[in-house]
GROMACS .gro file of C-alpha atoms in nm:
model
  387
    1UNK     CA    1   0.000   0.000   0.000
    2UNK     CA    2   0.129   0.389  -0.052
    3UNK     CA    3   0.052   0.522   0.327
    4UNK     CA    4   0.056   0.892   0.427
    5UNK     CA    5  -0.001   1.065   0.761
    6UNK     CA    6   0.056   0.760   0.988
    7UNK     CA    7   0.035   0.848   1.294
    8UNK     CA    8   0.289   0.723   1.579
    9UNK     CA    9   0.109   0.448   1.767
   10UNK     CA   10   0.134   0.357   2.116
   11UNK     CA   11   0.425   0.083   2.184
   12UNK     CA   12   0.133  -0.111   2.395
   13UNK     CA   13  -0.136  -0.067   2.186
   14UNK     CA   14   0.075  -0.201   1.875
   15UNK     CA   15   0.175  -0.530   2.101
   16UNK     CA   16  -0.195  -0.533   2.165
   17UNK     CA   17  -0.285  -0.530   1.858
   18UNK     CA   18  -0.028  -0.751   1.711
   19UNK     CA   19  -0.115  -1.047   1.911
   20UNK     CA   20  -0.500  -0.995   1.931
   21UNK     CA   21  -0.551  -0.813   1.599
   22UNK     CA   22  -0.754  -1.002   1.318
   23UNK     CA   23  -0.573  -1.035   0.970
   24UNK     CA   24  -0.675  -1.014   0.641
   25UNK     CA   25  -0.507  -1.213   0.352
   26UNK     CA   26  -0.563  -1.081   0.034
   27UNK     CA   27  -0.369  -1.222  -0.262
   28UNK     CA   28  -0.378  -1.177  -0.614
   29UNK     CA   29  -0.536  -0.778  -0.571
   30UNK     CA   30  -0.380  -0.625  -0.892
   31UNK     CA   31  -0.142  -0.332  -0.834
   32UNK     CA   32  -0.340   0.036  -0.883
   33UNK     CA   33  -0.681  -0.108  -0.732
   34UNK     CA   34  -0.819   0.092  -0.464
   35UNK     CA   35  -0.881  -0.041  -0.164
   36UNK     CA   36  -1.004   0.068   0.174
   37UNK     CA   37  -1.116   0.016   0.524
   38UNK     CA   38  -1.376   0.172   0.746
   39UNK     CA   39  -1.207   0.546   0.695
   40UNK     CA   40  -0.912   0.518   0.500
   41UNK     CA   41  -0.828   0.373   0.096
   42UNK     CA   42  -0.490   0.334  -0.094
   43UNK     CA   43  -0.388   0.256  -0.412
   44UNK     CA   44  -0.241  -0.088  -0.366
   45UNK     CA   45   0.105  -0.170  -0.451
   46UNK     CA   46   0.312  -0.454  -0.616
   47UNK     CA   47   0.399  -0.590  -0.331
   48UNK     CA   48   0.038  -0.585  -0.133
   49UNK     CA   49  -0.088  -0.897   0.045
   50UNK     CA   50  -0.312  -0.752   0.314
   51UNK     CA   51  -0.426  -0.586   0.571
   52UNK     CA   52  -0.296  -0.676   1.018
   53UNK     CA   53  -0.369  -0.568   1.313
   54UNK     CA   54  -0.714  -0.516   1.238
   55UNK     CA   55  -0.897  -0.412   1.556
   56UNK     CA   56  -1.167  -0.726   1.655
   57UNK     CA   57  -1.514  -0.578   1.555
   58UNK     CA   58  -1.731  -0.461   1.269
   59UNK     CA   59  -1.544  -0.318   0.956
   60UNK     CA   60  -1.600  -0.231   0.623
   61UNK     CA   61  -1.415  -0.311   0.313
   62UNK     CA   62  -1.376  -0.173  -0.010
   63UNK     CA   63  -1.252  -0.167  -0.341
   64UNK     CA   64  -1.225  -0.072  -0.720
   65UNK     CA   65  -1.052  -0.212  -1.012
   66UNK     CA   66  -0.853  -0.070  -1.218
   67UNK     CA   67  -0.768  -0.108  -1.568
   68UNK     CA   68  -0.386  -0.137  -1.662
   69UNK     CA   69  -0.261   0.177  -1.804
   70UNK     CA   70  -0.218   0.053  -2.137
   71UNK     CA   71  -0.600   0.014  -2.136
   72UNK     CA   72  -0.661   0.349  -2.015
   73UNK     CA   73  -0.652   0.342  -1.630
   74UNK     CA   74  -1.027   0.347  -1.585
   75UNK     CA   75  -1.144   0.291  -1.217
   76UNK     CA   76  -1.422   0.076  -1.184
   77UNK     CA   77  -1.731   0.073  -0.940
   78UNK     CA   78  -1.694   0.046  -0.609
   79UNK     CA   79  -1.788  -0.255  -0.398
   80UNK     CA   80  -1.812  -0.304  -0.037
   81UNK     CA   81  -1.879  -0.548   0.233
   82UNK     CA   82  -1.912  -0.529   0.633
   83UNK     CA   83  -1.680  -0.811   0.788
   84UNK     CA   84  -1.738  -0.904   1.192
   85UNK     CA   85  -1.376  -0.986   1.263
   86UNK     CA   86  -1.296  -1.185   1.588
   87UNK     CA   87  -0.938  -1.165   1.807
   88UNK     CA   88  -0.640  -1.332   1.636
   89UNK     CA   89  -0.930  -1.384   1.319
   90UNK     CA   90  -0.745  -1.500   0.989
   91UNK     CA   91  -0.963  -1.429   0.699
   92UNK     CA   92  -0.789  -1.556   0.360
   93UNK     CA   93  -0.913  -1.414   0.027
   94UNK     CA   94  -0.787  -1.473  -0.337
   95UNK     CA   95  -0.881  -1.209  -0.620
   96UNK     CA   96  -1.112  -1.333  -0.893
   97UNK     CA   97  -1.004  -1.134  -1.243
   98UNK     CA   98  -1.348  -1.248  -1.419
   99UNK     CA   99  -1.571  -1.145  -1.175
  100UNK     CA  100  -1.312  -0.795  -1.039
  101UNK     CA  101  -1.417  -0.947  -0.661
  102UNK     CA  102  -1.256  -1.089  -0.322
  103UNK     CA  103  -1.342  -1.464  -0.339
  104UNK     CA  104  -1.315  -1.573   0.059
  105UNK     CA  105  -1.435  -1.942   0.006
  106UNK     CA  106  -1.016  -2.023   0.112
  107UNK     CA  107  -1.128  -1.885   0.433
  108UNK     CA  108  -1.377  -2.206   0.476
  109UNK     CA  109  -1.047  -2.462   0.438
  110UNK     CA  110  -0.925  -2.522   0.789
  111UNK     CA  111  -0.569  -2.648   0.690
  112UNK     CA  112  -0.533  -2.332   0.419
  113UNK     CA  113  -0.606  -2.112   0.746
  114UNK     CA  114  -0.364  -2.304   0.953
  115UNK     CA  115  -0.084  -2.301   0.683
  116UNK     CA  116  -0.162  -1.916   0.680
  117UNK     CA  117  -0.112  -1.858   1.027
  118UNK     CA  118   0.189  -2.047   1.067
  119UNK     CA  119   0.347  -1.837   0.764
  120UNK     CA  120   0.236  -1.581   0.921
  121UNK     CA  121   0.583  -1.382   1.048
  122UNK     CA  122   0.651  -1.423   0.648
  123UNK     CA  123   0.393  -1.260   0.537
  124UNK     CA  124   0.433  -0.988   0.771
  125UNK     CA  125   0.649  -0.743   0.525
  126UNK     CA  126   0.349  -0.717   0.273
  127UNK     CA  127   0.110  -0.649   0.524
  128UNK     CA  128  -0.048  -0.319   0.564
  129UNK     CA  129  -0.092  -0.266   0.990
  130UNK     CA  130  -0.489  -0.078   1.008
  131UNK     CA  131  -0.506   0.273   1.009
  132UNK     CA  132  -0.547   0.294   1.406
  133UNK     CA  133  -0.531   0.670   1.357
  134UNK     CA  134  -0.910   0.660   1.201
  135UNK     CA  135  -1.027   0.366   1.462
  136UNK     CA  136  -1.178   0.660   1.669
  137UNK     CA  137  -1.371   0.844   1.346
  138UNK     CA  138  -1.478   0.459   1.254
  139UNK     CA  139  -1.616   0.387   1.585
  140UNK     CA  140  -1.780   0.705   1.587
  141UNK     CA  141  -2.003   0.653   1.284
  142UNK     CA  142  -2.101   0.282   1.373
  143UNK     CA  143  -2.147   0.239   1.790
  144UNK     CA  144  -2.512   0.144   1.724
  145UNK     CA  145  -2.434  -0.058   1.429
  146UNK     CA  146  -2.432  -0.447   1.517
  147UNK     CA  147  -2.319  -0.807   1.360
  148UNK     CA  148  -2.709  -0.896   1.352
  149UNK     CA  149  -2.766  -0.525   1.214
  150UNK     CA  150  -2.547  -0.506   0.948
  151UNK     CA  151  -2.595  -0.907   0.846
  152UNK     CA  152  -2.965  -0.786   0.750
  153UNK     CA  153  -2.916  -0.533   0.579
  154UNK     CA  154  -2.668  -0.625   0.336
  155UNK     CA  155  -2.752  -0.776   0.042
  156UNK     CA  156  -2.817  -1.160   0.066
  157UNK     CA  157  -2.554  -1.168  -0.216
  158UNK     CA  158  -2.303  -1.055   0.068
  159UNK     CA  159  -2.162  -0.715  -0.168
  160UNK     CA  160  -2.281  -0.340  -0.205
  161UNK     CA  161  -2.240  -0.185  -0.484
  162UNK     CA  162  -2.206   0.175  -0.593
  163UNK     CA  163  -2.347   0.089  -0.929
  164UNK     CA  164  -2.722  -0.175  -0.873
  165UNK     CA  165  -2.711  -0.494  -1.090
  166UNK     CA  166  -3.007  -0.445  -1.319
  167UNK     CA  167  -3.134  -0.740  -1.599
  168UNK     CA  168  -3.429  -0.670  -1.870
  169UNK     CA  169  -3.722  -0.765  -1.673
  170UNK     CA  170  -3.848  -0.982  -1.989
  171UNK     CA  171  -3.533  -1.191  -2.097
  172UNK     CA  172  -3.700  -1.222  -2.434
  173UNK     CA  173  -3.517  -1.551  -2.494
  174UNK     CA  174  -3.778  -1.598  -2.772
  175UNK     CA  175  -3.852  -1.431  -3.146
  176UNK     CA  176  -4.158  -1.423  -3.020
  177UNK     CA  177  -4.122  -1.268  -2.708
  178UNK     CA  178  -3.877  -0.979  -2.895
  179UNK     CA  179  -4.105  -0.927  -3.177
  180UNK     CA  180  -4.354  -0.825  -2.943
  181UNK     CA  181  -4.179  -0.538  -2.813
  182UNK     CA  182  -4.121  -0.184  -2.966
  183UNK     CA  183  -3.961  -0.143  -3.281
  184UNK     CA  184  -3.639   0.046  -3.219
  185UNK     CA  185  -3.534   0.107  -3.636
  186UNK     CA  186  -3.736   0.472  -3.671
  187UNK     CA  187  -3.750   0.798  -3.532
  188UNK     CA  188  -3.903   0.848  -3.184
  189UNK     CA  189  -4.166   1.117  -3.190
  190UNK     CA  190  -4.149   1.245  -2.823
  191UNK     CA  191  -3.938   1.176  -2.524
  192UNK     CA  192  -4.200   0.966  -2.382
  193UNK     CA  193  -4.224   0.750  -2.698
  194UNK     CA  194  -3.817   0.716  -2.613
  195UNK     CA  195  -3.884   0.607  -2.288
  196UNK     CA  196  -4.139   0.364  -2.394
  197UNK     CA  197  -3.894   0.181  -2.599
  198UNK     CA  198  -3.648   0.103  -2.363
  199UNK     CA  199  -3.657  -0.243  -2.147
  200UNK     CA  200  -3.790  -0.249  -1.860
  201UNK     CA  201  -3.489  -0.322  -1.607
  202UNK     CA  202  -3.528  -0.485  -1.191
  203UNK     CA  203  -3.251  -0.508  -0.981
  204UNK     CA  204  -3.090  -0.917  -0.982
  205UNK     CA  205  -3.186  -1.108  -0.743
  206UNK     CA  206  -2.970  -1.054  -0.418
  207UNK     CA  207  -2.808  -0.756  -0.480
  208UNK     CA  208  -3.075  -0.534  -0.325
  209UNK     CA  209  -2.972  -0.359   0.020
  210UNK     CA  210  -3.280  -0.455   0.272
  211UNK     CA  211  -3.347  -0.156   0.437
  212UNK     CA  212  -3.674  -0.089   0.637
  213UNK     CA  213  -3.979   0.021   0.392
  214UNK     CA  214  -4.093   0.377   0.502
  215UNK     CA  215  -4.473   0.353   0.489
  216UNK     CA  216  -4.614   0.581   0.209
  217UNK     CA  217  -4.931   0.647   0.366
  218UNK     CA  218  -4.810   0.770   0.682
  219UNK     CA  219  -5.173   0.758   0.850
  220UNK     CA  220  -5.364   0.433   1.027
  221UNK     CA  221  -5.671   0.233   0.807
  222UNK     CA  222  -5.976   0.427   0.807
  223UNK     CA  223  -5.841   0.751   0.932
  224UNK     CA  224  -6.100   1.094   0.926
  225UNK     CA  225  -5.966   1.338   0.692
  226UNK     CA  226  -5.911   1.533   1.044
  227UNK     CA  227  -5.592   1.262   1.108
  228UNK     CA  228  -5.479   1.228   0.816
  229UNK     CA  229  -5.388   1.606   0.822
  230UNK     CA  230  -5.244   1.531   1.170
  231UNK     CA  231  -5.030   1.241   1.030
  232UNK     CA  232  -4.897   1.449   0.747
  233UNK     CA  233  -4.738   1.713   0.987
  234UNK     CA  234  -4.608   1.448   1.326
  235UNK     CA  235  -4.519   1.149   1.128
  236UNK     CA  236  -4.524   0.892   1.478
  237UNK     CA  237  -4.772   0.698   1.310
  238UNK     CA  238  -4.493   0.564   1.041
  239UNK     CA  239  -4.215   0.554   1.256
  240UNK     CA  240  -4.398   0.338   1.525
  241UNK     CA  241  -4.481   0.122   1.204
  242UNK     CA  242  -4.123   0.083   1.106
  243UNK     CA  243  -3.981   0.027   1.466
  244UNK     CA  244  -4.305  -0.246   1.469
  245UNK     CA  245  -4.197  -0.460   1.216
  246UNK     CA  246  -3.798  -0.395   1.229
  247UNK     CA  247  -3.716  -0.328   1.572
  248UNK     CA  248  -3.997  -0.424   1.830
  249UNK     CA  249  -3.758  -0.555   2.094
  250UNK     CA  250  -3.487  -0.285   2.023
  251UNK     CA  251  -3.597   0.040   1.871
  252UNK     CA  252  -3.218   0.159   1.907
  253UNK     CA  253  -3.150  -0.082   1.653
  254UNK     CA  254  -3.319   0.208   1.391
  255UNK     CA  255  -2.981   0.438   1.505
  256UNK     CA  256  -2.743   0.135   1.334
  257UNK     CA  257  -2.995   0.146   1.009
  258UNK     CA  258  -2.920   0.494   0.977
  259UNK     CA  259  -2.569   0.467   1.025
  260UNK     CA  260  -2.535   0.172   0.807
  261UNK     CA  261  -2.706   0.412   0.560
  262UNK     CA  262  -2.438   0.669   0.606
  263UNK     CA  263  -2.136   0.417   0.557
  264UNK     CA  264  -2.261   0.308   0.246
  265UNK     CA  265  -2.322   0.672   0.106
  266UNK     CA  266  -2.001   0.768   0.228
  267UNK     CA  267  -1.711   0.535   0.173
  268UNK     CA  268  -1.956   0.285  -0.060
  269UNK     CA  269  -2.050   0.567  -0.290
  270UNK     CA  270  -2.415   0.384  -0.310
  271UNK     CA  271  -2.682   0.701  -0.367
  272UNK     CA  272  -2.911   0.487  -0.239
  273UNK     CA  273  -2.815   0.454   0.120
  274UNK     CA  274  -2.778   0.865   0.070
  275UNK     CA  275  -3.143   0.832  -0.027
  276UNK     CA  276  -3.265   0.591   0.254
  277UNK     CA  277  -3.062   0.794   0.528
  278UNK     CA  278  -3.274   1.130   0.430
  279UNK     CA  279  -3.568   0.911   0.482
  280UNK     CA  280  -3.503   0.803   0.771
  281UNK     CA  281  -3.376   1.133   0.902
  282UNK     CA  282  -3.700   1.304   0.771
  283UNK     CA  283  -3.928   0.991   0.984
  284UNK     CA  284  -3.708   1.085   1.308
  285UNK     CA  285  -3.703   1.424   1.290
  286UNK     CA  286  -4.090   1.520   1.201
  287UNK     CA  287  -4.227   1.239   1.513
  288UNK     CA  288  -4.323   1.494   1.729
  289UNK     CA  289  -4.524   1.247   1.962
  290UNK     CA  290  -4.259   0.956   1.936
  291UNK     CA  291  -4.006   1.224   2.054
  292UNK     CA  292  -4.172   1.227   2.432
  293UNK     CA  293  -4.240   0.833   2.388
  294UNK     CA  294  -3.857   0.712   2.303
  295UNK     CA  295  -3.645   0.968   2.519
  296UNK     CA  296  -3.307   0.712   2.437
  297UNK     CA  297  -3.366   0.696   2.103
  298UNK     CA  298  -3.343   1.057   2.046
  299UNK     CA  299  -3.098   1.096   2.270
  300UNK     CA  300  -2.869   0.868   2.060
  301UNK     CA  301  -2.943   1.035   1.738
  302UNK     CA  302  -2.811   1.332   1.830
  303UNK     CA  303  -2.505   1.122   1.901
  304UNK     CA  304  -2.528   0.983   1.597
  305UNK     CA  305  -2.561   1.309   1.399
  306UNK     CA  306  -2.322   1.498   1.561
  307UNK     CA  307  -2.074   1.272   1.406
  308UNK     CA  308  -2.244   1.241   1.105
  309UNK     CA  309  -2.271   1.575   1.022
  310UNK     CA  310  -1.891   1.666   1.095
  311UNK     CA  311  -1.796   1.474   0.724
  312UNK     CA  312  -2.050   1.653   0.530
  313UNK     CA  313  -1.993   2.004   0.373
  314UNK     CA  314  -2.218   2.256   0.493
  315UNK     CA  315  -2.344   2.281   0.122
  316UNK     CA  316  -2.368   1.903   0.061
  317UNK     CA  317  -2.757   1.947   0.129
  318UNK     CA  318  -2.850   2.226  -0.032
  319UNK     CA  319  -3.056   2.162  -0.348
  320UNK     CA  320  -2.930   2.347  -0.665
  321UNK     CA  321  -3.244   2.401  -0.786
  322UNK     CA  322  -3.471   2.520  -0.493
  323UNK     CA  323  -3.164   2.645  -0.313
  324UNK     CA  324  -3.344   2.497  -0.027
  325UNK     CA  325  -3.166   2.288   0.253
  326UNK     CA  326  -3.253   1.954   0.350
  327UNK     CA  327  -3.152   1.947   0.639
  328UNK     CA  328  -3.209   2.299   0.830
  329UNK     CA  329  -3.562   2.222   0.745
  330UNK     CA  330  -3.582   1.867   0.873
  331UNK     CA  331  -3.354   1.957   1.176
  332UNK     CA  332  -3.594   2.307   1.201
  333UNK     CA  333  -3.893   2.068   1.272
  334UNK     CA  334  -3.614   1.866   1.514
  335UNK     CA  335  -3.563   2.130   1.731
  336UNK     CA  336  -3.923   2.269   1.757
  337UNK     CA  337  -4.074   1.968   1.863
  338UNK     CA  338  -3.770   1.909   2.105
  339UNK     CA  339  -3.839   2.225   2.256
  340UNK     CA  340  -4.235   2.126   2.284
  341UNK     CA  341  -4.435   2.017   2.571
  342UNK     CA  342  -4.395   1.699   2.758
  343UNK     CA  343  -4.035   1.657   2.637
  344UNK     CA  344  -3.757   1.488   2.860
  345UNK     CA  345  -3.562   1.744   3.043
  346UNK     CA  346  -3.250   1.583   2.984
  347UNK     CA  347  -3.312   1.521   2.555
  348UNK     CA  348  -3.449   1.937   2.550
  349UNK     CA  349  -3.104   2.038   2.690
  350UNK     CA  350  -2.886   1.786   2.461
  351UNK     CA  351  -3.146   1.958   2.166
  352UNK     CA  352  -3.064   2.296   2.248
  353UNK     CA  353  -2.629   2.228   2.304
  354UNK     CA  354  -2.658   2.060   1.984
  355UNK     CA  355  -2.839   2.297   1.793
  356UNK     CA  356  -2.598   2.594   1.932
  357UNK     CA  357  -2.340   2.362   1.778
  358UNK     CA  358  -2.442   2.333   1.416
  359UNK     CA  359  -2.565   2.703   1.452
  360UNK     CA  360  -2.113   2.803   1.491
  361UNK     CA  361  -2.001   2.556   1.317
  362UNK     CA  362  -2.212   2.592   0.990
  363UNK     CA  363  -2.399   2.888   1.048
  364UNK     CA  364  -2.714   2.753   1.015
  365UNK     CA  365  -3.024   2.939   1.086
  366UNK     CA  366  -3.332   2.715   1.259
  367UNK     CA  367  -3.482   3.024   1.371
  368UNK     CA  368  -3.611   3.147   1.058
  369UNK     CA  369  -4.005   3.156   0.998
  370UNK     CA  370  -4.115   2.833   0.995
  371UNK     CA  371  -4.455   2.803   0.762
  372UNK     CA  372  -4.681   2.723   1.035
  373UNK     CA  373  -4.976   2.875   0.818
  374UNK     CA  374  -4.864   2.663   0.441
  375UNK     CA  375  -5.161   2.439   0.348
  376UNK     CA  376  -5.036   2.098   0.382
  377UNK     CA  377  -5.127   1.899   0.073
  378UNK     CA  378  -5.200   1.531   0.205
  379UNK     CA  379  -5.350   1.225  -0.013
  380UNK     CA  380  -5.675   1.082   0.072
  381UNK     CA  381  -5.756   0.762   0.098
  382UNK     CA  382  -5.996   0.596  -0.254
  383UNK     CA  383  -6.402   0.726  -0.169
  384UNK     CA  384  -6.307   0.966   0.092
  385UNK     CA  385  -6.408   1.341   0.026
  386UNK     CA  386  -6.355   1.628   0.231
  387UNK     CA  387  -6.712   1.871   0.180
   0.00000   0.00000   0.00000
């Protein structure tokens, strides 16, 4: 690996970490890929074979391939996977040039392990040691993350990637079957005509991340027009639906969603998990009445955020067509609600310290006139009519 701003290490720490540090064994990675873990990537050198002194725990690891120079250099998309690594853990992988992946099936054979670890002080010189300065950062953005978490989450097909795996949702092995479809030899007339014409793609089985559906109607069965309103603008009803069926026996559990999210955005490059953290942000921040039900919940995603938010430019969020930002508005509702009746002494004071904080660091403004008179456009359910 090329390293740069290592940091001196603790003589005890390193011993520590030496003898109770997990390894990973990767052979085979061509020279030029990028690869990374948790916080930190290189470009991997020629004489690469891994990564030691891995701290026990859950990590993530990444990579890209990269086309020889002669072929242009191109960097390819990114895949990821979260790895629970044990004390003194040995995990053996062997690059696969067909598929550009990490192929740990060596890791199953008992006697290639065993051969591995007693070749071990060999191997040693072409080892990376972990980039201990960043353990700190990396345990920041994933203390409520867990094995069991993360394990559901992932794709069943064990990788995230930046880019999703899409086939033709009709395979049209058949003449038949392509004859049927539009003819692609003319002129399109419109844009939508375009459209039309292309194949209809899905995501391959396996490859989809599993996070936690947000409901779309955010209101109970049969609700009066009267609560439907009322759901639109505190959105508990949806976010006691998702902690329901996700996280009944742990609602802190949502907290590790959310920063699994955020991990995949950030060192994954996957838009998606971008996508599903808003949503989730949005579902936290606009539950008024959850807010003075779950006092620990809150409590931790202000935790969570603070931490968050400290890798993000200021303008990250700021749409470039609206100029509005995402997140002064969602945290705006945050803070009003925190401030609200019935709220937990101790969450209204870590609200107020934290919203000071954002307010000097990015000079935020939750203060501004919030739109308590807009009309709030909400969808009815089929035969109901408001008179």
């Amino acid at each position: 690996m090329a390293s740069s701003n290592t940091v001196d290490m603790d003589p005890d720490v390193a011993r520590r970490l030496f003898e109770e540090g997990a390894t990973l064994v990767l052979l085979g990675v061509p020279q030029g890929t990028e690869l990374g873990i948790d916080c930190k990537s290189w470009q991997v050198g020629p004489r690469f074979r891994g990564v030691k002194m891995i701290p026990p725990g859950l990590h993530f690891l990444y990579f890209c391939s990269v086309n020889s120079p002669s072929c242009g250099g191109e960097i390819g998309p990114k895949t990821g996977l979260f790895l629970n690594l044990k004390p003194r853990q040995i995990l053996l992988a062997n690059w696969d040039p067909k598929e550009e992946d990490l192929d740990f099936r060596a890791s199953q054979d008992e006697e290639e392990v065993n051969r591995t670890r007693e070749n071990l002080r060999d191997l040693d010189p072409f080892l990376g040691p972990y980039p201990y300065e960043v353990m700190r950062k990396w345990v920041s953005f994933t203390d409520r993350l867990s094995e069991e978490v993360a394990n559901s989450l992932q794709p069943l097909s064990g990788r995230i990637c930046a880019f999703s795996d899409v086939i033709p949702e009709l395979q049209m092995k058949h003449t038949k079957d392509r004859a049927e479809q539009p003819r692609n030899d003319t002129a399109c007339q419109s844009m939508k005509e375009g459209l039309d014409r292309l194949p209809r793609m899905k995501q391959r089985e396996g490859t989809e991340l599993r996070f936690s559906v947000i409901p779309k109607k955010t209101y109970p069965p049969g609700a009066t027009p009267a609560e439907i309103t009322q759901c639109s603008l505190d959105l508990s009803y949806a976010l006691e639906t998702v902690l329901e069926k996700n996280y009944k026996l742990q609602p802190l559990n949502l907290l590790g969603e959310l920063q699994f999210a955020f991990v995949c955005f950030l060192f994954g490059n996957v838009y998606e998990g971008f996508e599903h953290w808003k949503q989730l942000l949005t579902l936290l921040c606009r539950s008024e009445e959850a807010m003075r039900k779950h006092k620990e919940l809150y409590l931790g995603l202000i935790a969570v955020l603070y931490h968050q938010l400290g890798e993000i430019p200021p303008d990250f969020f700021v749409d470039i067509v609206s100029q509005d930002n995402f997140l002064t508005s969602t945290l705006q509702d945050f803070f009003q609600f925190a401030s609200g009746p019935g709220v937990d002494g101790t969450l209204r004071k870590r609200a107020e310290k934290f919203k000071a904080h954002l307010t000097k660091k990015f000079h935020w403004d939750f203060d501004a006139d919030l739109d308590d008179y807009a009309p709030v456009v909400v969808d009815l359910p089929e035969g109901v009519t408001v008179d």
